[in-house]
Amino acid sequence: MSGPARIGDRDGETLRFIFDGVPMRARPGDTLAAALLANGVGLVARSFKYHRPRGIMAAGVEEPNALVTVGEGGRTEPNTRATDLFVYDGLVASSQNRWPSLGFDMGAVNGLVARFLSAGFYYKTFFGPPSRWMVYEKVIRRAAGLGKAPTEADPDRYQHRSAFCDVLVVGGGPAGLVAAMEAAQAGERVLLVEQDRELGGSALRDDIHLPVTAAGLEKAGVRILTRTTASGLWDHSFVTLNERLVEPGQRPEAGRPAQRLRHVRAGRIVLATGAIERPLTFAGNDRPGVMLSQAVRTYVHRFGVLPGRRVVIATNNDDAYLTAEAITVAGGEVVAILDARTAVAASRFPVFTDAVPLATRGTRHHLTAVEARVGEVVRRFDADLLAMSGGFTPVVHLHSQAGGKLDWRADLQAFVPGASLQAVTSVGSAAGEIHPIAASAANLPDPKHSFVDFQNDVTVADVDLAWREGYRSVEHLKRYTTLGMATDQGKTSNMAALARLAAVAGVEIPEAGLTTFRPPFTPITLGALAGADGGGHAAPTRCLALHDHHQRHDPLWQPLGYWFRPRAYPVNGETLHEAALREARAVRTSAGIVDVSTLAKFAVAGPDAAAFLEMVCATGVAKLAVGRGRYTFMLREDGMVMDDGTVWRLDEQRYLLTSSTGGVDRMEAHLSYAHRVLAPQLRVSVVAQQEHFAGIALAGPLAVEILQALIGMLPPAHMGVARAEIAGVAVMILAASYSGERAFEVYAEGMSAGPVWDALEGETRRRGGCPYGLEALEFLRIEKGHIVIGAEADGRTTPHDLRLERMLRKSGGFIGRSALDRPALTTADRLQLVGLVAPDAAIPEGSMLLVKAGSPPVGHVTSAAGRVLGGGAVALGLLRGGRERQSEALIASSPTRGQHVRVTVVDPVFYDVEGTRYRD
Amino acid sequence: MMRIDCPHCGPRGQVEFSYERTLDSVVTLDMEPAVAVARLYARTNPRGLDDELWRHGLGCRQWLVLRRHRVTHAIESVAAFDPAVHR
């Protein structure tokens, strides 16, 4: 077609839009596809692999060819179906996968080397030498593709909403409207959703009156959402709806979201999702000017666009005759109807029976002729439009997602919804109320140019090749040929491919099988899935009770668990490392304070509190004296260290258990499970108190002096408990050391802890100390050889692996105890905790431990730091049979960073081995 | 997302709950190691109904036993965990 194709005058074309830089006009209500056809545009896109010229094939969301990029800047949306995009004033769209232009595309050269890009090409390249694959990958990535993702941030907002209804009706065609009205009249709360902008479905295409109007439905209480796609049907009648408030690329009104994702829990679901017409398979069936028959009818009736003036119709069913009527009424000429069936009813059109199209002729913009087999002869028909109908595929996606069975209907050559596991029923075309068809003929003269999956450029030859190469299962065929894996998920292609597979296999289609229908039904922008939870709102920002006190010193912040904690407090332009080293040295030489509020804290109380703790903790607890505490750790049922912390006996029947920040939820659930499921007879209460108390650790040789000055008495001995007041605030003092220096953890209620911090900071600074952050804390604990959950205790290490076995309680059972005796947990070649030292170079964290260059790894570095005082690097690592490899020389190797450092295996304590500094 | 009818709170979305384990993989401290290993690592994993331990962590925080179909996800019953019945 060359001229404009609007039926009647063009006065109604009041919207301006631009396609590939050319200004055009559209009528309100036009899709971009309708507007392009109205403007005489035949060539709209280039195909994925071969850059073949493509036009518009369909009129709905199933469109495989006419993908465009729409919008500008961060609002750019690639791969938008021109048939699923309503033109708005100012719309800017462009074609994709072409260079330098759509008309003259260098990539079309791929068409000449098409044989190198056949089915499984990508996989086959894996079998050659890797160097070959690297070359191919570059070529493929440059040559094949669709639209490009925008690089700017999406400026739009997206909302999530929940909804409930008795009946959810999906699809606003005649069947859906009737179902909605019936349910509403029966007194049910009804929600009706339609992906189109208008209700009507097939009635818009066939120009017939609706049995029920939107106004009538609303009067009956039906809630209607148009431009809303039911994208997924999940468990227990849970449906996700994707509602577009603006068209792709369109700027929403100020303050309004672009899209809403609705989560609907429905009592029952009625699927009136219609059916999708199938293309026929013949050479050049992808040429611009070859369209689906029902799509042609839609453009004529709904949009007032006649996509061709001399039309050949190819069909295997009665429905296409309606298209012939529509074309004639609109002023077009039906050159021929090629009907694959041998006997058809009389018609006023030139009908040829036992006739199928073989090939098309034309330019890259237009169709000029159709070659067809009519009986035993080949005939040529001059035409500018070929309307094809290969039958109809009920849209069973949601039914299938809900776990519903599919039944094969030979008369329709289609799967229809069978029994459903959920309260899901299908009605109308979706239930198989469609035209029967004649089964397709298997003989194709030119399979290499007969397309099955238009969007992924899969031909009949590819399907045949996959079969010859041994791909029998339809799931394998799909992956090998990429059939049905494009953005349209094979809406127009799957049945044609199945038919071909069944034909070469010599089986019926149901025996060939069917691939899985997965959500979403049509592509969803990631913004809609994220909703308001994007960017800084991806997770809640949880601030420490003392956040403002830290902020005064403008620290570097670090997320830890749910929390933001100071990583270091740089001054005078220090780097992170310089600041942390200064802070750690202050702790070693004078004193430092650190916020440890985020540690998990559990109040465990009751007559059986000790018994409960001994069940959870792998160390002794019951013998702990009142006012004393000790280090403890907990095991999983498989004997691996789960978490560690301290346990303090505050009273005869009252304990405080601390554990790691990051493991707090896991520990809370574990304690609840241990109590409520394993030992409900124990009289104990467990209360999670993590956020109730702020904790400040004071550490260093001057810690005793500082604390004494504040509380006016001698601080508790190592691992002792004391109660006192600091700055008028009641505090509990636990004398525990993590840094290796004399240290105290000072706890106060979170909301009143500010003055305590200020007082401690003041006294500490007066003596040359300072606050320190997580980085300095790491330096200090690594030097002391303390393990961390997630680094050394990585979920695969036993107490023995971590050199904690001497602390294991000998008597009584605890969770994980019996698992420790399993043979595999006691072998000598397990990964065991070791210390590593290097004289000068830093040891790369996470690096492999090698006996010599090129040998297989025997372990890895879990934590690394420099010595706080003096030079040299230290690290902790897990080394195979490490406990017996003292003094061995190894290489800590990180090929990705190009770092290879000679290290020596030592005991995992690098500072104050005798432990004299932290004791009183 | 499944809908779970909590006996304490009524029907709620699955996001409020967390799965713990099947009821037959609960291991108590008094079990022989061989029994414990069998329960932890050689579970029956039936293609059909199974009893599962869940917790309504973002609701009443109670432990529940769901009788749930592994294939269809249909929930036959939800009961409060009762050590006298379920252990």
PDB file of C-alpha atoms in Angstrom, chain A residues 522-634:
ATOM      1  CA  THR A 522       2.200  -9.255  28.738  1.00  0.00           C
ATOM      2  CA  PRO A 523       5.466  -7.541  29.699  1.00  0.00           C
ATOM      3  CA  ILE A 524       5.399  -5.446  32.871  1.00  0.00           C
ATOM      4  CA  THR A 525       7.760  -2.597  33.567  1.00  0.00           C
ATOM      5  CA  LEU A 526       9.981  -3.261  36.575  1.00  0.00           C
ATOM      6  CA  GLY A 527       8.840   0.010  38.133  1.00  0.00           C
ATOM      7  CA  ALA A 528       5.333  -1.397  38.515  1.00  0.00           C
ATOM      8  CA  LEU A 529       6.676  -4.401  40.394  1.00  0.00           C
ATOM      9  CA  ALA A 530       8.777  -2.209  42.679  1.00  0.00           C
ATOM     10  CA  GLY A 531       5.932   0.218  43.335  1.00  0.00           C
ATOM     11  CA  ALA A 532       6.894   2.822  45.900  1.00  0.00           C
ATOM     12  CA  ASP A 533       9.590   0.522  47.275  1.00  0.00           C
ATOM     13  CA  GLY A 534      12.309   1.622  44.873  1.00  0.00           C
ATOM     14  CA  GLY A 535      15.534   3.516  45.411  1.00  0.00           C
ATOM     15  CA  GLY A 536      16.027   4.587  48.994  1.00  0.00           C
ATOM     16  CA  HIS A 537      12.723   2.973  49.907  1.00  0.00           C
ATOM     17  CA  ALA A 538      13.743  -0.535  48.878  1.00  0.00           C
ATOM     18  CA  ALA A 539      14.170  -1.296  52.576  1.00  0.00           C
ATOM     19  CA  PRO A 540      13.317   0.726  55.674  1.00  0.00           C
ATOM     20  CA  THR A 541      16.164   2.885  56.947  1.00  0.00           C
ATOM     21  CA  ARG A 542      16.596   2.074  60.586  1.00  0.00           C
ATOM     22  CA  CYS A 543      18.558   4.542  62.624  1.00  0.00           C
ATOM     23  CA  LEU A 544      20.252   3.959  65.936  1.00  0.00           C
ATOM     24  CA  ALA A 545      18.839   5.631  69.025  1.00  0.00           C
ATOM     25  CA  LEU A 546      22.110   7.571  69.117  1.00  0.00           C
ATOM     26  CA  HIS A 547      22.049   8.393  65.394  1.00  0.00           C
ATOM     27  CA  ASP A 548      22.065  12.152  65.930  1.00  0.00           C
ATOM     28  CA  HIS A 549      24.999  11.903  68.328  1.00  0.00           C
ATOM     29  CA  HIS A 550      27.047  10.150  65.642  1.00  0.00           C
ATOM     30  CA  GLN A 551      25.842  12.480  62.917  1.00  0.00           C
ATOM     31  CA  ARG A 552      27.415  15.398  64.736  1.00  0.00           C
ATOM     32  CA  HIS A 553      30.791  13.929  63.772  1.00  0.00           C
ATOM     33  CA  ASP A 554      29.683  13.314  60.186  1.00  0.00           C
ATOM     34  CA  PRO A 555      30.795   9.657  60.112  1.00  0.00           C
ATOM     35  CA  LEU A 556      30.916   7.302  57.150  1.00  0.00           C
ATOM     36  CA  TRP A 557      27.784   5.176  57.530  1.00  0.00           C
ATOM     37  CA  GLN A 558      27.544   1.478  56.805  1.00  0.00           C
ATOM     38  CA  PRO A 559      24.464  -0.718  56.586  1.00  0.00           C
ATOM     39  CA  LEU A 560      24.665  -3.646  58.994  1.00  0.00           C
ATOM     40  CA  GLY A 561      21.676  -5.949  59.215  1.00  0.00           C
ATOM     41  CA  TYR A 562      18.728  -3.558  59.108  1.00  0.00           C
ATOM     42  CA  TRP A 563      20.749  -0.751  60.600  1.00  0.00           C
ATOM     43  CA  PHE A 564      22.984   2.100  59.661  1.00  0.00           C
ATOM     44  CA  ARG A 565      26.035   2.196  61.849  1.00  0.00           C
ATOM     45  CA  PRO A 566      29.080   4.482  61.798  1.00  0.00           C
ATOM     46  CA  ARG A 567      31.925   2.852  59.908  1.00  0.00           C
ATOM     47  CA  ALA A 568      34.491   5.441  60.901  1.00  0.00           C
ATOM     48  CA  TYR A 569      34.671   9.066  62.029  1.00  0.00           C
ATOM     49  CA  PRO A 570      37.234  10.670  59.683  1.00  0.00           C
ATOM     50  CA  VAL A 571      38.703  14.044  60.629  1.00  0.00           C
ATOM     51  CA  ASN A 572      40.892  16.437  58.641  1.00  0.00           C
ATOM     52  CA  GLY A 573      40.237  14.702  55.324  1.00  0.00           C
ATOM     53  CA  GLU A 574      41.322  11.244  56.489  1.00  0.00           C
ATOM     54  CA  THR A 575      40.510   8.253  54.306  1.00  0.00           C
ATOM     55  CA  LEU A 576      38.390   5.470  55.748  1.00  0.00           C
ATOM     56  CA  HIS A 577      41.495   3.401  56.415  1.00  0.00           C
ATOM     57  CA  GLU A 578      43.414   6.240  58.042  1.00  0.00           C
ATOM     58  CA  ALA A 579      40.484   7.108  60.284  1.00  0.00           C
ATOM     59  CA  ALA A 580      39.866   3.506  61.292  1.00  0.00           C
ATOM     60  CA  LEU A 581      43.520   2.922  62.054  1.00  0.00           C
ATOM     61  CA  ARG A 582      43.661   6.051  64.224  1.00  0.00           C
ATOM     62  CA  GLU A 583      40.536   4.947  66.076  1.00  0.00           C
ATOM     63  CA  ALA A 584      41.818   1.392  66.600  1.00  0.00           C
ATOM     64  CA  ARG A 585      45.151   2.731  67.881  1.00  0.00           C
ATOM     65  CA  ALA A 586      43.288   4.919  70.358  1.00  0.00           C
ATOM     66  CA  VAL A 587      41.601   1.789  71.726  1.00  0.00           C
ATOM     67  CA  ARG A 588      44.961  -0.005  72.030  1.00  0.00           C
ATOM     68  CA  THR A 589      46.718   2.951  73.668  1.00  0.00           C
ATOM     69  CA  SER A 590      44.095   4.988  75.531  1.00  0.00           C
ATOM     70  CA  ALA A 591      40.354   4.346  75.020  1.00  0.00           C
ATOM     71  CA  GLY A 592      37.517   4.387  72.501  1.00  0.00           C
ATOM     72  CA  ILE A 593      33.754   4.098  72.531  1.00  0.00           C
ATOM     73  CA  VAL A 594      31.604   2.362  69.947  1.00  0.00           C
ATOM     74  CA  ASP A 595      27.852   2.066  69.494  1.00  0.00           C
ATOM     75  CA  VAL A 596      26.890  -1.610  69.839  1.00  0.00           C
ATOM     76  CA  SER A 597      23.149  -1.014  70.196  1.00  0.00           C
ATOM     77  CA  THR A 598      22.206  -3.318  67.349  1.00  0.00           C
ATOM     78  CA  LEU A 599      23.348  -6.514  69.057  1.00  0.00           C
ATOM     79  CA  ALA A 600      20.450  -8.946  69.444  1.00  0.00           C
ATOM     80  CA  LYS A 601      19.262  -9.049  73.049  1.00  0.00           C
ATOM     81  CA  PHE A 602      16.861 -11.518  74.630  1.00  0.00           C
ATOM     82  CA  ALA A 603      15.508 -11.420  78.174  1.00  0.00           C
ATOM     83  CA  VAL A 604      15.135 -15.035  79.260  1.00  0.00           C
ATOM     84  CA  ALA A 605      13.319 -15.468  82.579  1.00  0.00           C
ATOM     85  CA  GLY A 606      11.508 -18.108  84.601  1.00  0.00           C
ATOM     86  CA  PRO A 607      12.166 -21.128  86.783  1.00  0.00           C
ATOM     87  CA  ASP A 608      13.383 -23.088  83.760  1.00  0.00           C
ATOM     88  CA  ALA A 609      15.378 -20.244  82.157  1.00  0.00           C
ATOM     89  CA  ALA A 610      18.708 -22.002  82.743  1.00  0.00           C
ATOM     90  CA  ALA A 611      17.391 -25.282  81.370  1.00  0.00           C
ATOM     91  CA  PHE A 612      16.088 -23.490  78.285  1.00  0.00           C
ATOM     92  CA  LEU A 613      19.379 -21.694  77.678  1.00  0.00           C
ATOM     93  CA  GLU A 614      21.310 -24.932  78.073  1.00  0.00           C
ATOM     94  CA  MET A 615      19.126 -26.407  75.381  1.00  0.00           C
ATOM     95  CA  VAL A 616      19.929 -23.593  72.957  1.00  0.00           C
ATOM     96  CA  CYS A 617      23.523 -22.797  73.926  1.00  0.00           C
ATOM     97  CA  ALA A 618      26.360 -25.252  73.350  1.00  0.00           C
ATOM     98  CA  THR A 619      28.274 -23.948  76.381  1.00  0.00           C
ATOM     99  CA  GLY A 620      27.620 -24.198  80.091  1.00  0.00           C
ATOM    100  CA  VAL A 621      25.049 -21.753  81.457  1.00  0.00           C
ATOM    101  CA  ALA A 622      23.460 -23.247  84.576  1.00  0.00           C
ATOM    102  CA  LYS A 623      26.604 -22.943  86.701  1.00  0.00           C
ATOM    103  CA  LEU A 624      26.930 -19.245  85.984  1.00  0.00           C
ATOM    104  CA  ALA A 625      26.808 -17.231  89.207  1.00  0.00           C
ATOM    105  CA  VAL A 626      24.380 -14.345  89.573  1.00  0.00           C
ATOM    106  CA  GLY A 627      26.087 -11.187  88.298  1.00  0.00           C
ATOM    107  CA  ARG A 628      28.392 -13.069  85.934  1.00  0.00           C
ATOM    108  CA  GLY A 629      28.412 -13.714  82.213  1.00  0.00           C
ATOM    109  CA  ARG A 630      30.310 -15.684  79.598  1.00  0.00           C
ATOM    110  CA  TYR A 631      30.827 -16.147  75.909  1.00  0.00           C
ATOM    111  CA  THR A 632      28.477 -18.629  74.290  1.00  0.00           C
ATOM    112  CA  PHE A 633      27.532 -19.981  70.895  1.00  0.00           C
ATOM    113  CA  MET A 634      24.574 -21.835  69.465  1.00  0.00           C
TER     114      MET A 634
END
